[in-house]
Tab-separated table of C-alpha atoms and ligand atoms in Angstrom:
chain	number	residue	atom	x	y	z
A	80	MET	CA	-17.914	16.599	21.836
A	81	LEU	CA	-15.229	18.919	19.618
A	82	GLY	CA	-14.792	21.337	21.760
A	83	LYS	CA	-14.702	23.822	18.548
A	84	LEU	CA	-17.890	26.040	18.494
A	85	SER	CA	-16.687	28.368	15.261
A	86	CYS	CA	-14.109	28.486	12.744
A	87	ALA	CA	-11.831	30.768	14.390
A	88	ASP	CA	-11.228	27.930	17.155
A	89	LEU	CA	-9.758	25.740	14.855
A	90	ALA	CA	-5.870	24.755	15.017
A	91	VAL	CA	-4.968	26.421	11.719
A	92	TRP	CA	-5.896	29.507	13.105
A	93	GLY	CA	-4.438	28.831	16.424
A	94	GLY	CA	-6.806	26.810	18.163
A	95	LYS	CA	-6.119	23.788	20.287
A	96	PRO	CA	-5.937	20.314	17.990
A	97	LEU	CA	-8.437	18.122	17.973
A	98	PHE	CA	-5.945	15.604	18.857
A	99	GLU	CA	-3.138	15.594	21.009
A	100	ARG	CA	-1.342	12.439	19.087
A	101	ALA	CA	-1.619	12.626	15.357
A	102	ARG	CA	-3.697	9.746	13.921
A	103	SER	CA	-2.306	8.570	10.510
A	104	THR	CA	-2.758	6.222	7.774
A	105	SER	CA	0.012	3.794	8.794
A	106	SER	CA	-1.390	0.083	10.448
A	107	LEU	CA	1.468	0.569	12.773
A	108	TYR	CA	-0.249	-3.033	14.513
A	109	THR	CA	2.168	-3.979	17.474
A	110	PRO	CA	1.736	-7.458	18.410
A	111	ASP	CA	1.969	-8.344	22.612
A	112	ILE	CA	5.759	-7.790	23.411
A	113	ASN	CA	6.125	-10.563	24.891
A	114	LYS	CA	5.123	-12.987	21.797
A	115	PHE	CA	7.827	-11.298	20.061
A	116	LEU	CA	10.319	-11.650	22.285
A	117	GLU	CA	9.359	-15.453	22.718
A	118	TYR	CA	9.643	-15.245	18.539
A	119	SER	CA	13.041	-13.349	19.332
A	120	LYS	CA	14.662	-15.537	21.849
A	121	VAL	CA	14.509	-18.655	18.957
A	122	PHE	CA	17.405	-16.895	16.879
A	123	TYR	CA	19.112	-15.038	19.987
A	124	GLU	CA	20.047	-18.614	21.523
A	125	ALA	CA	20.828	-20.120	17.985
A	126	ARG	CA	22.953	-17.292	17.712
A	127	GLN	CA	21.696	-16.985	14.345
A	128	PHE	CA	20.765	-13.254	13.687
A	129	THR	CA	20.576	-13.282	9.564
A	130	ASN	CA	21.171	-15.234	6.851
A	131	ARG	CA	18.165	-17.173	6.493
A	132	GLY	CA	17.949	-18.181	10.295
A	133	PRO	CA	15.321	-20.049	11.805
A	134	LEU	CA	12.771	-17.485	11.814
A	135	VAL	CA	13.151	-16.235	8.046
A	136	GLN	CA	12.406	-19.958	7.619
A	137	GLU	CA	9.322	-20.151	9.752
A	138	LEU	CA	8.492	-17.188	7.787
A	139	GLU	CA	8.406	-17.560	4.707
A	140	SER	CA	6.907	-21.526	5.124
A	141	ARG	CA	3.921	-19.912	6.841
A	142	LEU	CA	3.674	-16.865	4.208
A	143	ALA	CA	3.587	-19.657	1.305
A	144	ARG	CA	0.855	-21.421	3.491
A	145	PHE	CA	-0.928	-18.313	3.587
A	146	HIS	CA	-0.814	-17.301	0.216
A	147	GLY	CA	-1.492	-20.818	-1.125
A	148	VAL	CA	2.281	-20.932	-3.374
A	149	SER	CA	4.716	-23.407	-3.554
A	150	HIS	CA	7.354	-20.069	-2.441
A	151	CYS	CA	7.655	-17.317	-0.702
A	152	ILE	CA	11.418	-15.610	-0.519
A	153	SER	CA	11.582	-12.574	1.831
A	154	PHE	CA	13.816	-9.258	0.999
A	155	CYS	CA	14.764	-6.066	3.567
A	156	SER	CA	12.194	-3.825	1.968
A	157	GLY	CA	9.226	-4.561	-0.144
A	158	PHE	CA	11.022	-2.082	-3.090
A	159	TRP	CA	14.035	-4.090	-3.279
A	160	ALA	CA	11.752	-7.564	-3.271
A	161	LEU	CA	10.162	-5.472	-6.604
A	162	VAL	CA	13.133	-4.810	-8.286
A	163	LEU	CA	14.964	-7.883	-7.821
A	164	THR	CA	11.598	-9.658	-9.359
A	165	ILE	CA	11.657	-7.449	-12.299
A	166	ARG	CA	15.178	-7.741	-12.545
A	167	CYS	CA	14.441	-11.729	-13.381
A	168	THR	CA	10.627	-11.978	-14.837
A	169	ALA	CA	11.372	-9.120	-17.831
A	170	LEU	CA	12.342	-10.514	-21.230
A	171	SER	CA	15.435	-9.676	-22.191
A	172	GLY	CA	16.283	-7.381	-25.318
A	173	ARG	CA	13.636	-4.979	-24.260
A	174	ASN	CA	13.125	-1.704	-21.853
A	175	GLU	CA	9.968	-0.312	-21.047
A	176	ILE	CA	8.100	-1.850	-18.140
A	177	ILE	CA	3.942	-1.069	-18.141
A	178	MET	CA	2.717	0.877	-15.411
A	179	PRO	CA	-0.257	2.946	-13.856
A	180	SER	CA	0.536	6.255	-12.817
A	181	LEU	CA	-1.741	6.713	-10.271
A	182	THR	CA	-0.132	4.290	-7.884
A	183	TYR	CA	2.658	4.475	-5.242
A	184	ARG	CA	4.844	6.902	-5.305
A	185	ARG	CA	8.006	5.339	-5.473
A	186	MET	CA	7.011	2.713	-8.819
A	187	ALA	CA	8.514	4.513	-11.737
A	188	ASP	CA	11.669	4.809	-9.414
A	189	VAL	CA	11.377	0.774	-8.841
A	190	ALA	CA	11.807	0.769	-12.654
A	191	ALA	CA	14.590	2.806	-13.000
A	192	TRP	CA	16.445	0.923	-10.186
A	193	ALA	CA	15.905	-2.332	-12.063
A	194	GLY	CA	16.923	-0.607	-15.349
A	195	TYR	CA	14.198	-0.040	-17.185
A	196	THR	CA	11.885	2.790	-18.343
A	197	PRO	CA	8.253	2.964	-17.238
A	198	ARG	CA	5.315	3.943	-19.736
A	199	PHE	CA	2.379	4.998	-17.678
A	200	CYS	CA	-1.064	3.222	-18.282
A	201	ASP	CA	-4.746	5.044	-17.726
A	202	VAL	CA	-6.657	3.259	-14.434
A	203	ASP	CA	-10.466	2.414	-15.091
A	204	ALA	CA	-12.800	4.850	-13.688
A	205	VAL	CA	-14.289	2.372	-11.007
A	206	SER	CA	-11.539	-0.126	-9.831
A	207	MET	CA	-9.180	2.683	-10.445
A	208	ALA	CA	-6.415	-0.108	-11.477
A	209	MET	CA	-5.524	-0.881	-14.268
A	210	SER	CA	-7.108	-3.142	-16.690
A	211	PRO	CA	-6.572	-4.924	-19.482
A	212	ASP	CA	-7.665	-2.200	-21.873
A	213	THR	CA	-6.124	0.150	-20.410
A	214	VAL	CA	-2.380	-1.375	-21.008
A	215	ARG	CA	-3.098	-3.128	-24.058
A	216	PRO	CA	-2.924	0.151	-26.365
A	217	LEU	CA	0.427	0.996	-24.776
A	218	LEU	CA	1.846	-3.006	-25.765
A	219	ASN	CA	4.923	-2.808	-28.180
A	220	GLU	CA	7.458	-4.478	-29.153
A	221	ASN	CA	9.868	-2.600	-26.505
A	222	THR	CA	7.491	-3.803	-23.616
A	223	ALA	CA	9.152	-6.009	-21.119
A	224	LEU	CA	6.547	-7.174	-18.540
A	225	ILE	CA	3.492	-5.178	-16.951
A	226	MET	CA	3.760	-4.257	-13.522
A	227	ALA	CA	0.346	-4.879	-12.233
A	228	VAL	CA	-0.878	-3.112	-8.859
A	229	HIS	CA	-3.789	-3.767	-6.747
A	230	PRO	CA	-5.019	-0.696	-5.767
A	231	ILE	CA	-5.310	0.652	-2.002
A	232	VAL	CA	-9.236	-0.492	-1.554
A	233	ASN	CA	-10.016	-4.113	-3.305
A	234	CYS	CA	-8.064	-5.683	-6.572
A	235	CYS	CA	-6.896	-5.085	-10.107
A	236	ASP	CA	-8.614	-7.734	-12.978
A	237	ALA	CA	-5.809	-10.129	-11.993
A	238	ALA	CA	-6.894	-12.596	-13.953
A	239	GLY	CA	-7.660	-10.522	-16.971
A	240	LEU	CA	-4.413	-9.300	-16.967
A	241	GLU	CA	-2.785	-12.738	-16.599
A	242	ARG	CA	-5.172	-13.388	-19.716
A	243	LEU	CA	-3.717	-10.518	-22.432
A	244	SER	CA	-0.217	-11.664	-20.831
A	245	ALA	CA	-0.682	-15.354	-21.913
A	246	GLU	CA	-2.116	-14.017	-25.249
A	247	THR	CA	0.691	-11.601	-25.897
A	248	GLY	CA	3.410	-13.407	-24.168
A	249	ILE	CA	4.576	-10.540	-22.376
A	250	PRO	CA	4.921	-11.776	-18.785
A	251	VAL	CA	2.934	-9.926	-15.507
A	252	MET	CA	3.764	-9.681	-11.978
A	253	PHE	CA	2.159	-8.090	-8.731
A	254	ASP	CA	2.688	-5.533	-6.490
A	255	ALA	CA	0.365	-6.631	-3.826
A	256	VAL	CA	1.645	-4.487	-1.380
A	257	GLU	CA	-2.078	-3.318	-0.175
A	258	SER	CA	-3.966	-6.604	-0.593
A	259	VAL	CA	-1.992	-8.868	1.446
A	260	TYR	CA	-5.333	-10.483	3.281
A	261	GLU	CA	-7.224	-9.944	-0.423
A	262	VAL	CA	-9.264	-13.648	-2.448
A	263	LEU	CA	-10.069	-12.594	-5.908
A	264	ASP	CA	-12.076	-14.870	-7.745
A	265	SER	CA	-12.061	-17.427	-4.656
A	266	ARG	CA	-8.345	-17.483	-5.536
A	267	LYS	CA	-6.030	-15.945	-2.671
A	268	VAL	CA	-3.974	-13.151	-3.658
A	269	GLY	CA	-0.436	-14.257	-4.103
A	270	SER	CA	-0.359	-16.649	-6.971
A	271	PHE	CA	-1.460	-14.291	-9.918
A	272	GLY	CA	0.692	-13.624	-12.546
A	273	SER	CA	4.769	-14.639	-13.115
A	274	ALA	CA	5.158	-13.367	-9.046
A	275	GLU	CA	3.853	-11.159	-6.771
A	276	CYS	CA	5.399	-8.464	-4.206
A	277	PHE	CA	4.904	-7.779	-0.678
A	278	SER	CA	5.691	-5.650	1.811
A	279	MET	CA	6.007	-5.801	5.782
A	280	HIS	CA	6.717	-2.155	6.532
A	281	ALA	CA	5.384	-0.998	9.853
A	282	SER	CA	2.721	1.113	8.063
A	283	LYS	CA	0.762	-2.028	6.057
A	284	LEU	CA	-0.600	-4.653	7.219
A	285	LEU	CA	1.209	-6.936	8.073
A	286	ASN	CA	4.134	-5.613	10.700
A	287	GLY	CA	7.660	-6.350	10.120
A	288	PHE	CA	9.328	-2.905	11.192
A	289	GLU	CA	10.636	-3.081	7.689
A	290	GLY	CA	10.559	-6.103	5.064
A	291	GLY	CA	9.174	-7.084	2.367
A	292	TYR	CA	8.308	-10.783	0.335
A	293	VAL	CA	7.712	-12.171	-3.059
A	294	THR	CA	5.329	-15.347	-3.474
A	295	THR	CA	5.690	-17.477	-6.327
A	296	ASN	CA	4.598	-20.974	-8.094
A	297	ASP	CA	7.805	-21.019	-10.329
A	298	PRO	CA	10.529	-22.770	-8.854
A	299	ALA	CA	13.204	-21.297	-10.872
A	300	LEU	CA	12.577	-17.959	-10.120
A	301	ALA	CA	12.309	-18.396	-6.510
A	302	LYS	CA	15.927	-19.939	-6.624
A	303	LYS	CA	17.007	-17.056	-8.746
A	304	LEU	CA	15.649	-14.747	-6.600
A	305	THR	CA	17.058	-16.587	-3.388
A	306	ILE	CA	20.362	-15.983	-4.678
A	307	MET	CA	20.337	-12.168	-5.959
A	308	ARG	CA	19.088	-11.119	-2.144
A	309	GLY	CA	22.409	-12.846	-0.974
A	310	PHE	CA	24.667	-11.202	-2.854
A	311	GLY	CA	24.646	-13.625	-5.994
A	312	PHE	CA	26.373	-16.144	-4.099
A	313	SER	CA	25.579	-19.714	-4.972
A	314	GLY	CA	27.597	-21.679	-2.583
A	315	GLN	CA	30.698	-20.005	-0.995
A	316	ASP	CA	32.164	-17.741	-2.782
A	317	ASN	CA	30.215	-18.486	-6.306
A	318	VAL	CA	28.953	-15.609	-7.603
A	319	GLU	CA	26.355	-16.584	-10.286
A	320	ASP	CA	24.177	-13.724	-10.809
A	321	LEU	CA	23.961	-9.935	-10.636
A	322	GLY	CA	23.544	-9.714	-6.354
A	323	LEU	CA	23.105	-7.484	-3.496
A	324	ASN	CA	22.826	-7.639	-0.356
A	325	ALA	CA	18.322	-7.697	0.266
A	326	LYS	CA	17.965	-9.941	3.099
A	327	LEU	CA	15.832	-10.124	5.967
A	328	ASN	CA	16.924	-10.028	9.514
A	329	GLU	CA	15.839	-12.579	11.988
A	330	ILE	CA	14.217	-9.819	14.316
A	331	HIS	CA	12.310	-8.466	12.040
A	332	ALA	CA	10.769	-11.749	11.493
A	333	ALA	CA	9.974	-12.628	14.699
A	334	MET	CA	8.117	-9.419	14.556
A	335	ALA	CA	6.423	-10.022	11.477
A	336	LEU	CA	5.680	-13.765	13.100
A	337	ALA	CA	3.765	-12.504	16.314
A	338	ALA	CA	2.043	-9.908	13.644
A	339	LEU	CA	1.153	-12.782	11.563
A	340	ASP	CA	-0.055	-14.981	14.709
A	341	ASP	CA	-2.553	-11.472	15.205
A	342	LEU	CA	-3.353	-11.064	11.227
A	343	ASP	CA	-6.997	-12.029	11.758
A	344	THR	CA	-7.942	-10.009	14.915
A	345	LEU	CA	-6.413	-7.396	13.380
A	346	VAL	CA	-8.611	-7.650	10.025
A	347	GLN	CA	-11.857	-8.023	12.415
A	348	GLU	CA	-10.598	-4.989	14.148
A	349	ASN	CA	-10.175	-3.389	10.689
A	350	LEU	CA	-13.851	-3.932	10.053
A	351	VAL	CA	-14.921	-2.523	12.874
A	352	ARG	CA	-12.959	0.651	12.379
A	353	TYR	CA	-14.528	0.754	8.891
A	354	ARG	CA	-18.508	0.329	9.858
A	355	HIS	CA	-17.597	3.016	11.909
A	356	TYR	CA	-16.851	5.294	9.324
A	357	GLN	CA	-19.606	3.959	6.856
A	358	LYS	CA	-22.227	4.828	9.437
A	359	THR	CA	-20.588	8.323	10.369
A	360	LEU	CA	-20.161	9.562	7.290
A	361	GLU	CA	-23.139	8.496	5.573
A	362	TYR	CA	-25.018	11.254	5.983
A	363	ILE	CA	-22.011	14.276	5.125
A	364	PRO	CA	-22.990	15.646	1.708
A	365	GLY	CA	-20.421	15.684	-0.545
A	366	ILE	CA	-18.594	12.588	0.769
A	367	ARG	CA	-18.250	9.388	-0.409
A	368	LEU	CA	-16.434	6.387	1.195
A	369	VAL	CA	-15.325	3.934	-1.003
A	370	ALA	CA	-16.738	0.782	0.089
A	371	PHE	CA	-14.744	-2.517	-0.162
A	372	ASN	CA	-15.718	-5.502	-1.842
A	373	GLU	CA	-17.317	-7.589	1.059
A	374	ALA	CA	-18.290	-10.616	-1.443
A	375	GLU	CA	-14.569	-11.671	-1.587
A	376	GLN	CA	-12.461	-12.119	1.710
A	377	THR	CA	-10.517	-8.425	2.106
A	378	GLY	CA	-8.599	-6.738	5.318
A	379	PHE	CA	-10.770	-3.604	5.424
A	380	LYS	CA	-7.118	-1.757	6.200
A	381	ASN	CA	-7.362	1.565	4.076
A	382	ILE	CA	-9.994	4.326	4.581
A	383	LEU	CA	-10.616	6.239	0.927
A	384	ILE	CA	-12.862	8.749	0.797
A	385	GLU	CA	-13.847	10.671	-2.488
A	386	LEU	CA	-14.561	14.502	-1.985
A	387	GLN	CA	-17.071	15.003	-4.382
A	388	ASP	CA	-18.983	17.955	-6.573
A	389	ASP	CA	-20.939	19.259	-4.124
A	390	TRP	CA	-18.357	19.478	-1.268
A	391	PRO	CA	-17.600	22.724	-0.471
A	392	LEU	CA	-13.594	23.004	-0.194
A	393	THR	CA	-10.804	21.990	-2.654
A	394	ARG	CA	-8.886	19.186	-1.254
A	395	GLU	CA	-5.898	20.733	-0.665
A	396	GLU	CA	-8.099	23.167	2.073
A	397	THR	CA	-9.812	20.382	3.450
A	398	LEU	CA	-6.360	18.418	3.809
A	399	ARG	CA	-4.591	21.219	5.467
A	400	LEU	CA	-7.494	21.646	7.747
A	401	LEU	CA	-7.803	18.154	8.919
A	402	ASN	CA	-3.763	17.970	9.014
A	403	SER	CA	-3.697	21.165	11.623
A	404	GLU	CA	-5.780	19.089	13.740
A	405	ASN	CA	-3.450	16.237	13.338
A	406	ILE	CA	-5.775	14.169	11.602
A	407	LEU	CA	-2.874	12.908	9.043
A	408	ALA	CA	-5.409	12.210	6.081
A	409	ARG	CA	-3.261	12.087	2.925
A	410	ALA	CA	-3.703	12.932	-0.637
A	411	TYR	CA	-4.185	9.860	-2.406
A	412	TYR	CA	-1.474	8.920	-5.108
A	413	SER	CA	-1.040	12.567	-5.791
A	414	PRO	CA	0.410	14.255	-8.069
A	415	PRO	CA	0.281	11.016	-10.363
A	416	LEU	CA	3.765	9.626	-11.558
A	417	HIS	CA	3.485	10.847	-15.238
A	418	LEU	CA	3.164	14.870	-13.399
A	419	LYS	CA	6.372	13.898	-11.321
A	420	LYS	CA	9.724	15.467	-12.748
A	421	THR	CA	12.642	13.055	-12.178
A	422	ARG	CA	16.458	12.290	-13.058
A	423	TYR	CA	15.108	9.565	-15.336
A	424	LYS	CA	12.970	8.960	-18.755
A	425	THR	CA	9.800	8.456	-18.780
A	426	VAL	CA	6.759	7.651	-21.414
A	427	SER	CA	3.215	8.446	-21.518
A	428	GLY	CA	0.123	8.693	-23.802
A	429	PRO	CA	-2.454	10.876	-22.247
A	430	LEU	CA	-4.178	9.890	-19.029
A	431	PRO	CA	-7.652	11.578	-18.106
A	432	ILE	CA	-8.722	9.394	-16.158
A	433	THR	CA	-5.623	9.315	-13.955
A	434	GLU	CA	-5.466	12.803	-13.907
A	435	THR	CA	-9.523	13.920	-13.181
A	436	LEU	CA	-9.340	10.165	-9.958
A	437	ALA	CA	-5.651	12.852	-8.576
A	438	GLU	CA	-7.381	15.544	-7.751
A	439	ARG	CA	-10.849	14.071	-5.748
A	440	PHE	CA	-9.677	11.514	-3.117
A	441	MET	CA	-8.053	11.093	0.480
A	442	LEU	CA	-7.021	8.270	2.817
A	443	MET	CA	-8.093	8.880	6.112
A	444	PRO	CA	-6.549	7.398	9.067
A	445	CYS	CA	-7.235	3.969	10.251
A	446	GLY	CA	-5.074	1.151	11.480
A	447	HIS	CA	-4.629	-0.395	15.036
A	448	ARG	CA	-4.129	2.701	16.916
A	449	VAL	CA	-7.363	4.510	15.847
A	450	SER	CA	-10.184	3.603	17.774
A	451	GLU	CA	-14.141	4.243	17.378
A	452	ASP	CA	-13.827	7.026	19.315
A	453	ASP	CA	-11.252	9.108	17.272
A	454	ILE	CA	-13.226	8.125	13.790
A	455	SER	CA	-16.632	9.768	15.544
A	456	LYS	CA	-14.527	12.704	16.445
A	457	ILE	CA	-13.020	12.815	12.352
A	458	SER	CA	-16.167	12.322	11.061
A	459	MET	CA	-18.167	15.321	13.325
A	460	PHE	CA	-14.798	17.439	12.111
A	461	LEU	CA	-15.956	17.209	8.870
A	462	LEU	CA	-19.361	17.339	8.845
A	463	PHE	CA	-18.118	20.921	11.321
A	464	MET	CA	-16.301	21.406	7.783
A	465	GLN	CA	-18.990	20.973	5.673
A	466	GLU	CA	-21.867	23.459	8.005
A	467	HIS	CA	-19.471	26.092	8.143
A	468	ALA	CA	-17.946	26.153	5.321
A	469	ALA	CA	-18.884	29.915	4.183
A	470	ASP	CA	-16.993	31.072	6.750
A	471	LEU	CA	-14.409	28.737	6.109
A	472	ARG	CA	-14.201	30.049	2.459
A	473	ALA	CA	-13.895	33.603	3.100
A	474	ARG	CA	-11.366	32.848	5.876
A	475	LEU	CA	-9.324	31.153	3.678
A	476	ASN	CA	-9.679	33.490	0.602
A	477	ARG	CA	-8.420	35.912	2.845
A	478	GLU	CA	-5.292	34.841	3.574
B	571	PLP	C1	4.750	0.702	0.684
B	571	PLP	C2	4.972	0.028	-0.549
B	571	PLP	C3	6.089	-0.425	-1.411
B	571	PLP	C4	7.672	-0.578	-0.862
B	571	PLP	O1	6.928	-0.979	0.580
B	571	PLP	P1	8.308	-0.849	1.781
B	571	PLP	O2	8.943	-2.226	2.044
B	571	PLP	O3	8.310	0.353	1.992
B	571	PLP	O4	9.669	-0.568	0.476
B	571	PLP	C5	5.484	-0.733	-2.615
B	571	PLP	N1	4.150	-0.743	-3.072
B	571	PLP	C6	3.199	-0.176	-2.524
B	571	PLP	C7	2.298	-0.012	-3.023
B	571	PLP	C8	3.235	0.169	-1.294
B	571	PLP	O5	2.466	0.733	-0.874
């Protein structure tokens, strides 16, 4: 099935790659094109292409219902949704935001754009997410906001962080990009904290080409965000607030609506992919698939594996061999943010758990364009690496 009999046949040493078209970690969901075009006709015929047209309004009201909240405000990207939500929720007169270091690559930039200094906290060893216990020691008189981030698989202790916020008076908001479909303590993700932010980038669960949105139950916050994303205008030429242009346009909303119609089906397909990874990785020594919590609703999107102590190669060697076969596995949130050079100031204490976890995990190909057959091949290739480890090691060391 692999067509590789020995290590000399690997793509890294000149063999034919296992996959002609690369298999990536992006979801890349493509709804039926006619469905997308049908939605698009609505705004095209109304000649309203942007500025909260009919499709953006429909999308916002459907997403508010989906997440069980009273308000949804759409944006041109998840990034600007985060920046503007920080601007609206952080305490004034203070300049630090507490966030995990083991997280989305650009999260510290988000804080810097909003005008704040990131203070990095450690994560819980099991959930791989920040928790009340890792946040509490960092709270100080300069803390303006807790930026909670749901990890790639499962959720952080959102209720616990809400309690910490209530107890200390420091607001908490969530980056829930990786938890669109999740339910936590019988509550749909979207209603925790002051607000939750999502992305509709093509690589995410809900594909709007590009885009983002914020969910909240706070009407004043919703109004402020709506004003800020549209230049800060309230009414014609009356500039109320520091704004910019961060609006979602109609064609992106058309794509997102078509994708939202199919979301349950996509999740069912993700579950089939996850089950196939479970089955084919089960007996490979040194590999642990991070399990979804199936006691609550989850989107089964990301496939995260840990390379354990008995895995024979380093993660970087493993990734190099996989990537050359066009299996575009990626290091999981590595390097962590506190180890990156930035042009702006950051603060961090000791982060022992983050530094250990940052070395051990990788994300495997997933999403709409990965079949069960692909997964079988990927798992067999991992098994091949395991079985030929001595030869691979010798070759890698000779280089
Ligand atoms: C992708 C991503 C973002 C940013 O979303 P964009 O729409 O690409 O700007 C933010 N947070 C997390 C966790 C992400 O994965």
